[in-house]
XYZ file of N, CA and C in Angstrom:
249
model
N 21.872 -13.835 32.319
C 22.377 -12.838 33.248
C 21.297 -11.777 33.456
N 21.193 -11.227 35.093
C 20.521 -10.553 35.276
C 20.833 -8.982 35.158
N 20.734 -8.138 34.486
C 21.339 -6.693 34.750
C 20.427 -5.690 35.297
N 20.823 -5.466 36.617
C 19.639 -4.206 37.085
C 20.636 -3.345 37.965
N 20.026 -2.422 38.554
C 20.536 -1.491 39.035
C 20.268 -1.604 40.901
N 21.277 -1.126 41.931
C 20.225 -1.866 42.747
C 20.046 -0.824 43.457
N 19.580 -0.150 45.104
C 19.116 0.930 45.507
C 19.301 2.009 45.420
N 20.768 1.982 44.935
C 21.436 3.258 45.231
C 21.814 3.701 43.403
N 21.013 2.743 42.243
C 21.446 2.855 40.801
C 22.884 2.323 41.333
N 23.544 1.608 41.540
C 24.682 0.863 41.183
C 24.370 -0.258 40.218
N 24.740 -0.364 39.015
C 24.617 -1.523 38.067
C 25.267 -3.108 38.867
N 24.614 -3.556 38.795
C 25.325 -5.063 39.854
C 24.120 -6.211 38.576
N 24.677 -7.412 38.604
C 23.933 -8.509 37.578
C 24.382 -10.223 38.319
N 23.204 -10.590 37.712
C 23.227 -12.006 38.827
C 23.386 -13.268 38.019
N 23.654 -14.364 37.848
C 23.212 -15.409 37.017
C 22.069 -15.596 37.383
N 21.225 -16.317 36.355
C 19.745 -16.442 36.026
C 19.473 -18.097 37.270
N 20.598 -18.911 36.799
C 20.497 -20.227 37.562
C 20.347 -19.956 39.099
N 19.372 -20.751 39.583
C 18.842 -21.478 40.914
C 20.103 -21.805 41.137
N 20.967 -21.737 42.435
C 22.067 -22.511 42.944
C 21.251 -23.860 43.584
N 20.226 -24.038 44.003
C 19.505 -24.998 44.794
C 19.575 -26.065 43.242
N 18.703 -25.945 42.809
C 18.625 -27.006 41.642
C 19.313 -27.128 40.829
N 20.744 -26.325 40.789
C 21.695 -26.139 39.725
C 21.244 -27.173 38.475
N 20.738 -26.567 37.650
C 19.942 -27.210 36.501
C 20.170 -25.943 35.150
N 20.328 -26.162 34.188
C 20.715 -24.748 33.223
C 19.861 -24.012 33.025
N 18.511 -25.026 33.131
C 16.514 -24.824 32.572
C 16.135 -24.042 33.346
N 16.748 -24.619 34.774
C 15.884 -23.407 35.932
C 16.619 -21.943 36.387
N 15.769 -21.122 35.915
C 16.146 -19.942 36.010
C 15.121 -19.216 37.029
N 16.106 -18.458 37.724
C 14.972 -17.611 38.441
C 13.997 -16.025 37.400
N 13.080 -15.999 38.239
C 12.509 -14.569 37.284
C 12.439 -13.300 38.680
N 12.294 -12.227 38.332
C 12.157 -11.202 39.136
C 10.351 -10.908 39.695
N 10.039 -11.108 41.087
C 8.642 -10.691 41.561
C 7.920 -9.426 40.833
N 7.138 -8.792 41.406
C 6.772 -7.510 41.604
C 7.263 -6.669 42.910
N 8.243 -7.512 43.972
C 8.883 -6.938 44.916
C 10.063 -7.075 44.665
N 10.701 -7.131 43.626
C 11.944 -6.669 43.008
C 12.771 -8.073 43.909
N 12.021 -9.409 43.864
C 12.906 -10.072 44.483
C 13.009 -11.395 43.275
N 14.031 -12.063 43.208
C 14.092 -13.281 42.642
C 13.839 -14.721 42.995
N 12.737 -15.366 42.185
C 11.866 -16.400 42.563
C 12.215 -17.348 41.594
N 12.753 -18.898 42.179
C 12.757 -20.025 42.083
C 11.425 -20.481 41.548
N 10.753 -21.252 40.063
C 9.929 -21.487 39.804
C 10.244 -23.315 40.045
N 11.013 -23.686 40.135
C 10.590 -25.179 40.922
C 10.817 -25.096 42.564
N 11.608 -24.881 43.303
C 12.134 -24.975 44.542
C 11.363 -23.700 45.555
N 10.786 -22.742 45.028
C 10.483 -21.985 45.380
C 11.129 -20.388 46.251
N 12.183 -20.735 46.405
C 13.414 -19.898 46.589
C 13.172 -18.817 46.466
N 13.457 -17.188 47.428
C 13.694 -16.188 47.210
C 15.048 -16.005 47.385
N 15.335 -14.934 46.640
C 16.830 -14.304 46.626
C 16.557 -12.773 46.814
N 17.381 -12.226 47.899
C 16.922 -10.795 47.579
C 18.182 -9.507 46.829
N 17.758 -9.305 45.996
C 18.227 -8.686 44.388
C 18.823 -6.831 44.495
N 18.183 -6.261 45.409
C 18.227 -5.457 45.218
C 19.754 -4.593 46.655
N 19.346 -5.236 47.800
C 20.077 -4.499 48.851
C 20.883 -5.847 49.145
N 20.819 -6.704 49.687
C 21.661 -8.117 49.917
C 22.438 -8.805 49.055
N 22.549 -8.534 47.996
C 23.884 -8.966 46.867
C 23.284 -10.553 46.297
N 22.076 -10.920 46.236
C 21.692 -11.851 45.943
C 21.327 -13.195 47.232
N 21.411 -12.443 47.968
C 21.365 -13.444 49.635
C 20.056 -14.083 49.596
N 20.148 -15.193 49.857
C 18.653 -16.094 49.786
C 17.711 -15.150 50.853
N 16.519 -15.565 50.934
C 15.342 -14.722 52.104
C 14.388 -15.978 52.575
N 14.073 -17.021 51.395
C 12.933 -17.934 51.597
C 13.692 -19.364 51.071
N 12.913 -20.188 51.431
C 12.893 -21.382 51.178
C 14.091 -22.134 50.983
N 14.485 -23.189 50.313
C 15.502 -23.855 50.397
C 16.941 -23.811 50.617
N 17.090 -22.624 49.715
C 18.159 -21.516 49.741
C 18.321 -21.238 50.651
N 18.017 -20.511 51.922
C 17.869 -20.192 52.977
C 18.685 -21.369 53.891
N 18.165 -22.611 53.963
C 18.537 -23.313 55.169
C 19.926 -23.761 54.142
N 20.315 -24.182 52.309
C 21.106 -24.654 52.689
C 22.511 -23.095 52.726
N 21.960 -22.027 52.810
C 23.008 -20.827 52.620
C 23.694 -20.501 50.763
N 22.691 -20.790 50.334
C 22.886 -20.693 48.934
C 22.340 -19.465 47.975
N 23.027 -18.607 47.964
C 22.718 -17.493 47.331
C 23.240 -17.207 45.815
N 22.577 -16.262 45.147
C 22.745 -16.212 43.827
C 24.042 -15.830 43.221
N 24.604 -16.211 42.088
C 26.310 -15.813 41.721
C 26.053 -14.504 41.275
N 27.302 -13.595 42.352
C 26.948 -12.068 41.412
C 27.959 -12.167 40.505
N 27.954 -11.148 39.443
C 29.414 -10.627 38.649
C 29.616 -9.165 38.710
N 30.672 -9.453 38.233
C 31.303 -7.665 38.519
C 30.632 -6.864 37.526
N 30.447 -5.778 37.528
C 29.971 -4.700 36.592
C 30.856 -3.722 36.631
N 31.491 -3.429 35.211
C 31.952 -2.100 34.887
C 32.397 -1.489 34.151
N 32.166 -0.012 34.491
C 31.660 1.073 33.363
C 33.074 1.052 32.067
N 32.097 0.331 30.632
C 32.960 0.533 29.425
C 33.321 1.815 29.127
N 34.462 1.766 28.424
C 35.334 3.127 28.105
C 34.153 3.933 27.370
N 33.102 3.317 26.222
C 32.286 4.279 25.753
C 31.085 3.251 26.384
N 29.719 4.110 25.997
C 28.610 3.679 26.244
C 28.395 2.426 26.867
N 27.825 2.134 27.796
C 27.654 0.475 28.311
C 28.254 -0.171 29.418
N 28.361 -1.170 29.867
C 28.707 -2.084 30.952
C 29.462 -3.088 30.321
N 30.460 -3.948 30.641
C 30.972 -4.906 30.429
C 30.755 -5.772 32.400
N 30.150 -6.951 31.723
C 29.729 -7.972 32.907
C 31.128 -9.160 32.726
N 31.372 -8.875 34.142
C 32.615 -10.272 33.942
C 32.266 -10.974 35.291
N 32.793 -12.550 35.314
C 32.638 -13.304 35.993
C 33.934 -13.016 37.208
């Protein structure tokens, strides 16, 4: 699971899995443009303002974007991530 914050600091978190290659191994990683990259398929996802909406490559044509989950604020300190 991904946990970041996204433009506005809203806590929002993504699964790590490629929907394109749905494979457990392939995980996406985060760019230096705060976007998420497919290391077999090549896939962007964009992470930060689009809720995980594909941008590039495979993803794109077949409309396959990343699974978000809910985020929210635990009674003390922290986040609880649910599906």
């Amino acid at each position: 699971v991904l946990l970041m914050g996204d433009i506005n600091a809203v806590p929002i978190a993504y699964d790590l899995a490629c929907p394109v290659e749905a494979k457990k191994d392939v995980r996406v990683s985060v760019n230096d443009a705060y976007e998420a990259v497919c290391p077999v398929c090549g896939s962007t996802y964009n992470i930060l303002e689009a809720s995980g909406a594909p941008m590039s490559g495979k993803a794109i044509e077949l409309k396959y974007g990343l699974q978000r989950y809910n985020v929210v604020k635990a009674s003390i300190d922290g986040y609880i991530i649910q599906r």
